[in-house]
Amino acid sequence: MDMTNVVATTAGIDRSAPLAAADTIARIGPNAATQVLAAFRIGGEQGEALAKQVFTTAGVAEWLHHPPAAMVDERLVGRIHRAVRAALSPEAAARLLAEAGRLTANYLLAWRIPRPARIALTCLPPRPAAACLLPAIRRHAWTFAGSGQFTSHAGPPAVFTLTGNPLCAGERSGVPLCAWHAAVFERLFQQLVSSRAHVSETECEARGDGACRFIVDWRGRRTPPYRRRR
C-alpha cells in the first residue's frame, strides 16, 4: 500500500484541486515551511525520512532540496502542517512544530530584528518592552498570519487573536493545534521581554472556537503545553 496516499487521505489534503492564479493567492513567510524541515533534520536519518514523507504528501517535495526563500502560498504551508499532524502522534507533532517555531524565532532574532532594537528592548522592564514589541508584531503579522486577521491586546497578559488561521484551516481536534505560532511568540518574548514569558493557546479554530487565541504572560512561571522537555 502507498503510505503517502494513506497519509494524504488522513490529513484531508486534496492536491488535485487547482491553485489560484499567482496574483490572487494569500502568502505566508517561508519560515513556516523551511523551519519545519530544519526541525525534522535535527532527528538525523529518521527525521529526514519523515520530512520526505510529509513534504511529498503536501505536494512540495521539491522544497526538500530547494527550500523557498520568498513568501509562499499559505495553502502549501497549511498542507505541510496538516501532513505533520497526520504522520505523527499528537504529542510528537506538537513537539516538532514547536521546535520549528523556536527555530523561526531564532531566525527572526538573528536576521530580522536589528541589534540596537534587541538591546533597547532588553534594557526595558517587561511591560514597556512588550508594549514596544507588540506594534512590530502587528505590522508584520501578514508574514505569519497569511490571509488571517491578527489582533493583539497589550496586557499583561498580552493576548494575540488570529482569526482565519491558514495553518489549521479545515482541521478538527479536541485540543489546540497551533504549536508553531505559540512557540514563535514564546521565544520572541523570552528573548526580548522576559525570560519568564510563556505562551498558551487557549482557543483554537480546529477545536471549533471562533479564533486561535494565545495568552502571553511573563508574570509567573508554569509549563506551557508546547514547551520542550529537557
PDB file of C-alpha atoms in Angstrom:
ATOM      1  CA  MET A   1       0.000   0.000   0.000  1.00  0.00           C
ATOM      2  CA  ASP A   2       1.202   3.535  -0.814  1.00  0.00           C
ATOM      3  CA  MET A   3       1.683   5.134   2.614  1.00  0.00           C
ATOM      4  CA  THR A   4       1.888   8.585   1.017  1.00  0.00           C
ATOM      5  CA  ASN A   5      -1.693   8.236  -0.179  1.00  0.00           C
ATOM      6  CA  VAL A   6      -2.792   6.981   3.223  1.00  0.00           C
ATOM      7  CA  VAL A   7      -1.262   9.981   4.983  1.00  0.00           C
ATOM      8  CA  ALA A   8      -2.673  12.385   2.403  1.00  0.00           C
ATOM      9  CA  THR A   9      -6.148  10.937   2.888  1.00  0.00           C
ATOM     10  CA  THR A  10      -5.865  11.043   6.664  1.00  0.00           C
ATOM     11  CA  ALA A  11      -4.723  14.655   6.557  1.00  0.00           C
ATOM     12  CA  GLY A  12      -7.594  15.641   4.313  1.00  0.00           C
ATOM     13  CA  ILE A  13      -5.169  17.061   1.756  1.00  0.00           C
ATOM     14  CA  ASP A  14      -6.615  17.441  -1.717  1.00  0.00           C
ATOM     15  CA  ARG A  15      -3.736  18.003  -4.107  1.00  0.00           C
ATOM     16  CA  SER A  16      -5.933  17.601  -7.161  1.00  0.00           C
ATOM     17  CA  ALA A  17      -7.621  20.956  -6.616  1.00  0.00           C
ATOM     18  CA  PRO A  18      -6.017  23.670  -8.769  1.00  0.00           C
ATOM     19  CA  LEU A  19      -4.321  26.548  -7.017  1.00  0.00           C
ATOM     20  CA  ALA A  20      -5.395  30.107  -7.726  1.00  0.00           C
ATOM     21  CA  ALA A  21      -3.536  32.427 -10.053  1.00  0.00           C
ATOM     22  CA  ALA A  22      -0.316  33.791  -8.578  1.00  0.00           C
ATOM     23  CA  ASP A  23      -1.655  37.323  -8.246  1.00  0.00           C
ATOM     24  CA  THR A  24      -4.689  36.271  -6.177  1.00  0.00           C
ATOM     25  CA  ILE A  25      -3.191  33.898  -3.617  1.00  0.00           C
ATOM     26  CA  ALA A  26      -2.567  34.711   0.031  1.00  0.00           C
ATOM     27  CA  ARG A  27       1.033  34.252   1.080  1.00  0.00           C
ATOM     28  CA  ILE A  28       2.885  33.487   4.273  1.00  0.00           C
ATOM     29  CA  GLY A  29       6.539  33.659   5.289  1.00  0.00           C
ATOM     30  CA  PRO A  30       8.742  30.759   4.146  1.00  0.00           C
ATOM     31  CA  ASN A  31       9.949  30.013   7.689  1.00  0.00           C
ATOM     32  CA  ALA A  32       6.605  28.357   8.420  1.00  0.00           C
ATOM     33  CA  ALA A  33       7.771  25.674   5.973  1.00  0.00           C
ATOM     34  CA  THR A  34      11.561  25.745   5.959  1.00  0.00           C
ATOM     35  CA  GLN A  35      11.924  25.560   9.732  1.00  0.00           C
ATOM     36  CA  VAL A  36       9.636  22.520   9.808  1.00  0.00           C
ATOM     37  CA  LEU A  37      12.168  20.875   7.509  1.00  0.00           C
ATOM     38  CA  ALA A  38      15.022  22.040   9.743  1.00  0.00           C
ATOM     39  CA  ALA A  39      13.262  20.620  12.806  1.00  0.00           C
ATOM     40  CA  PHE A  40      12.858  17.244  11.101  1.00  0.00           C
ATOM     41  CA  ARG A  41      16.537  17.197  10.134  1.00  0.00           C
ATOM     42  CA  ILE A  42      17.580  17.548  13.757  1.00  0.00           C
ATOM     43  CA  GLY A  43      16.394  13.937  14.031  1.00  0.00           C
ATOM     44  CA  GLY A  44      19.006  12.605  11.605  1.00  0.00           C
ATOM     45  CA  GLU A  45      18.116   9.897   9.094  1.00  0.00           C
ATOM     46  CA  GLN A  46      14.761   9.113  10.681  1.00  0.00           C
ATOM     47  CA  GLY A  47      13.840  12.782  10.654  1.00  0.00           C
ATOM     48  CA  GLU A  48      14.943  13.106   7.041  1.00  0.00           C
ATOM     49  CA  ALA A  49      12.727  10.165   6.077  1.00  0.00           C
ATOM     50  CA  LEU A  50       9.739  11.691   7.868  1.00  0.00           C
ATOM     51  CA  ALA A  51      10.400  15.040   6.207  1.00  0.00           C
ATOM     52  CA  LYS A  52      10.389  13.364   2.803  1.00  0.00           C
ATOM     53  CA  GLN A  53       7.084  11.670   3.613  1.00  0.00           C
ATOM     54  CA  VAL A  54       5.473  14.875   4.883  1.00  0.00           C
ATOM     55  CA  PHE A  55       6.680  17.192   2.128  1.00  0.00           C
ATOM     56  CA  THR A  56       5.784  14.652  -0.568  1.00  0.00           C
ATOM     57  CA  THR A  57       2.317  14.247   0.923  1.00  0.00           C
ATOM     58  CA  ALA A  58       1.920  18.024   0.926  1.00  0.00           C
ATOM     59  CA  GLY A  59       2.883  18.183  -2.750  1.00  0.00           C
ATOM     60  CA  VAL A  60       6.063  20.199  -2.193  1.00  0.00           C
ATOM     61  CA  ALA A  61       8.766  17.530  -2.405  1.00  0.00           C
ATOM     62  CA  GLU A  62      10.944  19.946  -4.384  1.00  0.00           C
ATOM     63  CA  TRP A  63      11.286  22.084  -1.251  1.00  0.00           C
ATOM     64  CA  LEU A  64      13.362  19.306   0.321  1.00  0.00           C
ATOM     65  CA  HIS A  65      16.231  20.297  -1.976  1.00  0.00           C
ATOM     66  CA  HIS A  66      15.229  23.828  -2.977  1.00  0.00           C
ATOM     67  CA  PRO A  67      13.523  25.444   0.031  1.00  0.00           C
ATOM     68  CA  PRO A  68      11.653  28.675  -0.694  1.00  0.00           C
ATOM     69  CA  ALA A  69      13.305  31.961   0.210  1.00  0.00           C
ATOM     70  CA  ALA A  70      10.358  34.260  -0.538  1.00  0.00           C
ATOM     71  CA  MET A  71       6.728  34.432   0.583  1.00  0.00           C
ATOM     72  CA  VAL A  72       4.807  31.294  -0.399  1.00  0.00           C
ATOM     73  CA  ASP A  73       1.209  30.219  -0.959  1.00  0.00           C
ATOM     74  CA  GLU A  74      -0.268  29.780   2.510  1.00  0.00           C
ATOM     75  CA  ARG A  75      -2.207  26.702   1.364  1.00  0.00           C
ATOM     76  CA  LEU A  76       1.014  24.831   0.623  1.00  0.00           C
ATOM     77  CA  VAL A  77       2.308  25.560   4.116  1.00  0.00           C
ATOM     78  CA  GLY A  78      -1.041  24.551   5.591  1.00  0.00           C
ATOM     79  CA  ARG A  79      -0.685  21.221   3.790  1.00  0.00           C
ATOM     80  CA  ILE A  80       2.721  20.702   5.394  1.00  0.00           C
ATOM     81  CA  HIS A  81       1.420  21.368   8.903  1.00  0.00           C
ATOM     82  CA  ARG A  82      -1.570  19.075   8.334  1.00  0.00           C
ATOM     83  CA  ALA A  83       0.700  16.349   6.971  1.00  0.00           C
ATOM     84  CA  VAL A  84       2.924  16.633  10.052  1.00  0.00           C
ATOM     85  CA  ARG A  85      -0.083  16.121  12.311  1.00  0.00           C
ATOM     86  CA  ALA A  86      -1.243  13.163  10.227  1.00  0.00           C
ATOM     87  CA  ALA A  87       2.148  11.453  10.156  1.00  0.00           C
ATOM     88  CA  LEU A  88       2.994  11.819  13.857  1.00  0.00           C
ATOM     89  CA  SER A  89       1.232  11.322  17.157  1.00  0.00           C
ATOM     90  CA  PRO A  90      -0.423  14.478  18.532  1.00  0.00           C
ATOM     91  CA  GLU A  91       2.341  14.888  21.108  1.00  0.00           C
ATOM     92  CA  ALA A  92       5.171  14.331  18.622  1.00  0.00           C
ATOM     93  CA  ALA A  93       3.590  16.662  16.073  1.00  0.00           C
ATOM     94  CA  ALA A  94       3.251  19.402  18.697  1.00  0.00           C
ATOM     95  CA  ARG A  95       6.894  18.980  19.722  1.00  0.00           C
ATOM     96  CA  LEU A  96       8.097  19.050  16.115  1.00  0.00           C
ATOM     97  CA  LEU A  97       6.082  22.141  15.204  1.00  0.00           C
ATOM     98  CA  ALA A  98       7.119  23.862  18.439  1.00  0.00           C
ATOM     99  CA  GLU A  99      10.761  23.251  17.581  1.00  0.00           C
ATOM    100  CA  ALA A 100      10.103  24.714  14.131  1.00  0.00           C
ATOM    101  CA  GLY A 101       8.548  27.730  15.837  1.00  0.00           C
ATOM    102  CA  ARG A 102      11.600  28.229  18.043  1.00  0.00           C
ATOM    103  CA  LEU A 103      13.873  27.981  15.017  1.00  0.00           C
ATOM    104  CA  THR A 104      11.712  30.548  13.247  1.00  0.00           C
ATOM    105  CA  ALA A 105      12.009  32.953  16.169  1.00  0.00           C
ATOM    106  CA  ASN A 106      15.770  32.409  16.288  1.00  0.00           C
ATOM    107  CA  TYR A 107      15.956  33.338  12.604  1.00  0.00           C
ATOM    108  CA  LEU A 108      13.932  36.492  13.208  1.00  0.00           C
ATOM    109  CA  LEU A 109      16.125  37.463  16.154  1.00  0.00           C
ATOM    110  CA  ALA A 110      19.293  36.942  14.143  1.00  0.00           C
ATOM    111  CA  TRP A 111      18.276  38.420  10.791  1.00  0.00           C
ATOM    112  CA  ARG A 112      15.103  40.478  11.013  1.00  0.00           C
ATOM    113  CA  ILE A 113      15.294  42.418  14.283  1.00  0.00           C
ATOM    114  CA  PRO A 114      18.125  44.991  14.311  1.00  0.00           C
ATOM    115  CA  ARG A 115      20.651  44.566  17.108  1.00  0.00           C
ATOM    116  CA  PRO A 116      20.075  48.074  18.533  1.00  0.00           C
ATOM    117  CA  ALA A 117      16.359  47.297  18.826  1.00  0.00           C
ATOM    118  CA  ARG A 118      17.071  43.997  20.581  1.00  0.00           C
ATOM    119  CA  ILE A 119      19.382  45.700  23.054  1.00  0.00           C
ATOM    120  CA  ALA A 120      16.919  48.517  23.703  1.00  0.00           C
ATOM    121  CA  LEU A 121      14.067  46.109  24.417  1.00  0.00           C
ATOM    122  CA  THR A 122      16.109  44.019  26.833  1.00  0.00           C
ATOM    123  CA  CYS A 123      17.029  47.164  28.795  1.00  0.00           C
ATOM    124  CA  LEU A 124      13.369  47.930  29.481  1.00  0.00           C
ATOM    125  CA  PRO A 125      11.142  46.428  32.191  1.00  0.00           C
ATOM    126  CA  PRO A 126       8.876  43.690  30.795  1.00  0.00           C
ATOM    127  CA  ARG A 127       5.676  45.697  30.471  1.00  0.00           C
ATOM    128  CA  PRO A 128       7.093  48.606  28.409  1.00  0.00           C
ATOM    129  CA  ALA A 129       9.241  46.158  26.432  1.00  0.00           C
ATOM    130  CA  ALA A 130       6.100  44.231  25.493  1.00  0.00           C
ATOM    131  CA  ALA A 131       4.317  47.476  24.620  1.00  0.00           C
ATOM    132  CA  CYS A 132       7.155  48.365  22.238  1.00  0.00           C
ATOM    133  CA  LEU A 133       7.328  44.890  20.704  1.00  0.00           C
ATOM    134  CA  LEU A 134       3.611  44.496  20.001  1.00  0.00           C
ATOM    135  CA  PRO A 135       3.354  47.170  17.250  1.00  0.00           C
ATOM    136  CA  ALA A 136       6.212  45.499  15.361  1.00  0.00           C
ATOM    137  CA  ILE A 137       4.470  42.130  15.611  1.00  0.00           C
ATOM    138  CA  ARG A 138       1.228  43.651  14.327  1.00  0.00           C
ATOM    139  CA  ARG A 139       2.990  45.350  11.402  1.00  0.00           C
ATOM    140  CA  HIS A 140       4.499  42.064  10.310  1.00  0.00           C
ATOM    141  CA  ALA A 141       1.511  39.847  11.119  1.00  0.00           C
ATOM    142  CA  TRP A 142       0.935  39.115   7.434  1.00  0.00           C
ATOM    143  CA  THR A 143       4.160  37.085   7.421  1.00  0.00           C
ATOM    144  CA  PHE A 144       2.782  34.550   9.929  1.00  0.00           C
ATOM    145  CA  ALA A 145      -0.978  35.033   9.572  1.00  0.00           C
ATOM    146  CA  GLY A 146      -1.330  34.988   5.790  1.00  0.00           C
ATOM    147  CA  SER A 147      -4.946  35.774   4.944  1.00  0.00           C
ATOM    148  CA  GLY A 148      -5.899  35.544   8.634  1.00  0.00           C
ATOM    149  CA  GLN A 149      -6.770  38.563  10.752  1.00  0.00           C
ATOM    150  CA  PHE A 150      -4.436  39.273  13.676  1.00  0.00           C
ATOM    151  CA  THR A 151      -5.215  41.462  16.671  1.00  0.00           C
ATOM    152  CA  SER A 152      -3.423  41.975  19.964  1.00  0.00           C
ATOM    153  CA  HIS A 153      -4.024  43.318  23.462  1.00  0.00           C
ATOM    154  CA  ALA A 154      -1.030  44.568  25.435  1.00  0.00           C
ATOM    155  CA  GLY A 155      -1.895  43.198  28.886  1.00  0.00           C
ATOM    156  CA  PRO A 156      -0.334  41.765  30.914  1.00  0.00           C
ATOM    157  CA  PRO A 157      -1.069  39.184  29.965  1.00  0.00           C
ATOM    158  CA  ALA A 158      -0.817  40.028  26.288  1.00  0.00           C
ATOM    159  CA  VAL A 159      -3.489  38.379  24.155  1.00  0.00           C
ATOM    160  CA  PHE A 160      -2.994  37.539  20.473  1.00  0.00           C
ATOM    161  CA  THR A 161      -6.008  36.567  18.378  1.00  0.00           C
ATOM    162  CA  LEU A 162      -5.704  35.034  14.915  1.00  0.00           C
ATOM    163  CA  THR A 163      -8.953  34.599  13.002  1.00  0.00           C
ATOM    164  CA  GLY A 164      -8.888  32.510   9.838  1.00  0.00           C
ATOM    165  CA  ASN A 165      -5.590  30.813  10.679  1.00  0.00           C
ATOM    166  CA  PRO A 166      -4.422  29.179   7.425  1.00  0.00           C
ATOM    167  CA  LEU A 167      -2.185  26.687   9.220  1.00  0.00           C
ATOM    168  CA  CYS A 168      -5.075  24.835  10.863  1.00  0.00           C
ATOM    169  CA  ALA A 169      -7.784  25.523   8.270  1.00  0.00           C
ATOM    170  CA  GLY A 170     -10.198  22.630   7.829  1.00  0.00           C
ATOM    171  CA  GLU A 171      -8.836  20.611  10.751  1.00  0.00           C
ATOM    172  CA  ARG A 172     -10.785  19.254  13.704  1.00  0.00           C
ATOM    173  CA  SER A 173      -9.228  18.491  17.054  1.00  0.00           C
ATOM    174  CA  GLY A 174     -10.159  18.230  20.699  1.00  0.00           C
ATOM    175  CA  VAL A 175      -7.091  20.258  21.693  1.00  0.00           C
ATOM    176  CA  PRO A 176      -5.395  23.396  20.322  1.00  0.00           C
ATOM    177  CA  LEU A 177      -3.084  22.668  17.395  1.00  0.00           C
ATOM    178  CA  CYS A 178      -1.079  25.824  16.763  1.00  0.00           C
ATOM    179  CA  ALA A 179       2.218  24.856  18.376  1.00  0.00           C
ATOM    180  CA  TRP A 180       4.255  26.659  15.710  1.00  0.00           C
ATOM    181  CA  HIS A 181       2.659  30.047  16.353  1.00  0.00           C
ATOM    182  CA  ALA A 182       2.786  29.587  20.135  1.00  0.00           C
ATOM    183  CA  ALA A 183       6.488  28.734  20.051  1.00  0.00           C
ATOM    184  CA  VAL A 184       7.363  31.689  17.805  1.00  0.00           C
ATOM    185  CA  PHE A 185       5.638  34.099  20.178  1.00  0.00           C
ATOM    186  CA  GLU A 186       7.099  32.491  23.284  1.00  0.00           C
ATOM    187  CA  ARG A 187      10.687  32.521  22.063  1.00  0.00           C
ATOM    188  CA  LEU A 188      10.477  36.162  20.949  1.00  0.00           C
ATOM    189  CA  PHE A 189       9.046  37.257  24.289  1.00  0.00           C
ATOM    190  CA  GLN A 190      11.551  35.197  26.258  1.00  0.00           C
ATOM    191  CA  GLN A 191      14.438  36.825  24.414  1.00  0.00           C
ATOM    192  CA  LEU A 192      13.116  40.388  24.182  1.00  0.00           C
ATOM    193  CA  VAL A 193      10.704  40.888  27.101  1.00  0.00           C
ATOM    194  CA  SER A 194      11.315  38.416  29.935  1.00  0.00           C
ATOM    195  CA  SER A 195      12.940  35.011  30.285  1.00  0.00           C
ATOM    196  CA  ARG A 196       9.863  34.049  32.341  1.00  0.00           C
ATOM    197  CA  ALA A 197       7.486  34.578  29.405  1.00  0.00           C
ATOM    198  CA  HIS A 198       5.295  31.654  28.432  1.00  0.00           C
ATOM    199  CA  VAL A 199       2.561  31.228  25.843  1.00  0.00           C
ATOM    200  CA  SER A 200      -0.587  29.122  25.996  1.00  0.00           C
ATOM    201  CA  GLU A 201      -3.070  28.650  23.180  1.00  0.00           C
ATOM    202  CA  THR A 202      -6.399  28.790  24.996  1.00  0.00           C
ATOM    203  CA  GLU A 203      -8.712  28.716  21.967  1.00  0.00           C
ATOM    204  CA  CYS A 204      -8.243  27.169  18.523  1.00  0.00           C
ATOM    205  CA  GLU A 205     -10.318  27.189  15.363  1.00  0.00           C
ATOM    206  CA  ALA A 206      -9.546  23.494  14.898  1.00  0.00           C
ATOM    207  CA  ARG A 207     -11.371  22.887  18.180  1.00  0.00           C
ATOM    208  CA  GLY A 208     -14.423  24.781  16.968  1.00  0.00           C
ATOM    209  CA  ASP A 209     -13.564  28.091  18.622  1.00  0.00           C
ATOM    210  CA  GLY A 210     -14.098  31.349  16.778  1.00  0.00           C
ATOM    211  CA  ALA A 211     -10.383  32.128  16.573  1.00  0.00           C
ATOM    212  CA  CYS A 212      -6.963  30.924  17.661  1.00  0.00           C
ATOM    213  CA  ARG A 213      -6.127  32.810  20.849  1.00  0.00           C
ATOM    214  CA  PHE A 214      -2.735  32.950  22.547  1.00  0.00           C
ATOM    215  CA  ILE A 215      -2.071  34.207  26.076  1.00  0.00           C
ATOM    216  CA  VAL A 216       1.418  35.647  26.587  1.00  0.00           C
ATOM    217  CA  ASP A 217       2.322  36.072  30.250  1.00  0.00           C
ATOM    218  CA  TRP A 218       5.626  36.951  31.882  1.00  0.00           C
ATOM    219  CA  ARG A 219       4.422  37.453  35.474  1.00  0.00           C
ATOM    220  CA  GLY A 220       4.712  33.855  36.639  1.00  0.00           C
ATOM    221  CA  ARG A 221       6.159  30.555  35.606  1.00  0.00           C
ATOM    222  CA  ARG A 222       4.429  27.399  34.516  1.00  0.00           C
ATOM    223  CA  THR A 223       4.996  24.774  31.864  1.00  0.00           C
ATOM    224  CA  PRO A 224       3.100  25.624  28.665  1.00  0.00           C
ATOM    225  CA  PRO A 225       1.706  22.803  26.524  1.00  0.00           C
ATOM    226  CA  TYR A 226       4.342  23.106  23.782  1.00  0.00           C
ATOM    227  CA  ARG A 227       7.454  23.516  25.946  1.00  0.00           C
ATOM    228  CA  ARG A 228      10.181  21.070  25.039  1.00  0.00           C
ATOM    229  CA  ARG A 229      11.030  18.850  27.983  1.00  0.00           C
ATOM    230  CA  ARG A 230      14.701  18.599  28.866  1.00  0.00           C
TER     231      ARG A 230
END
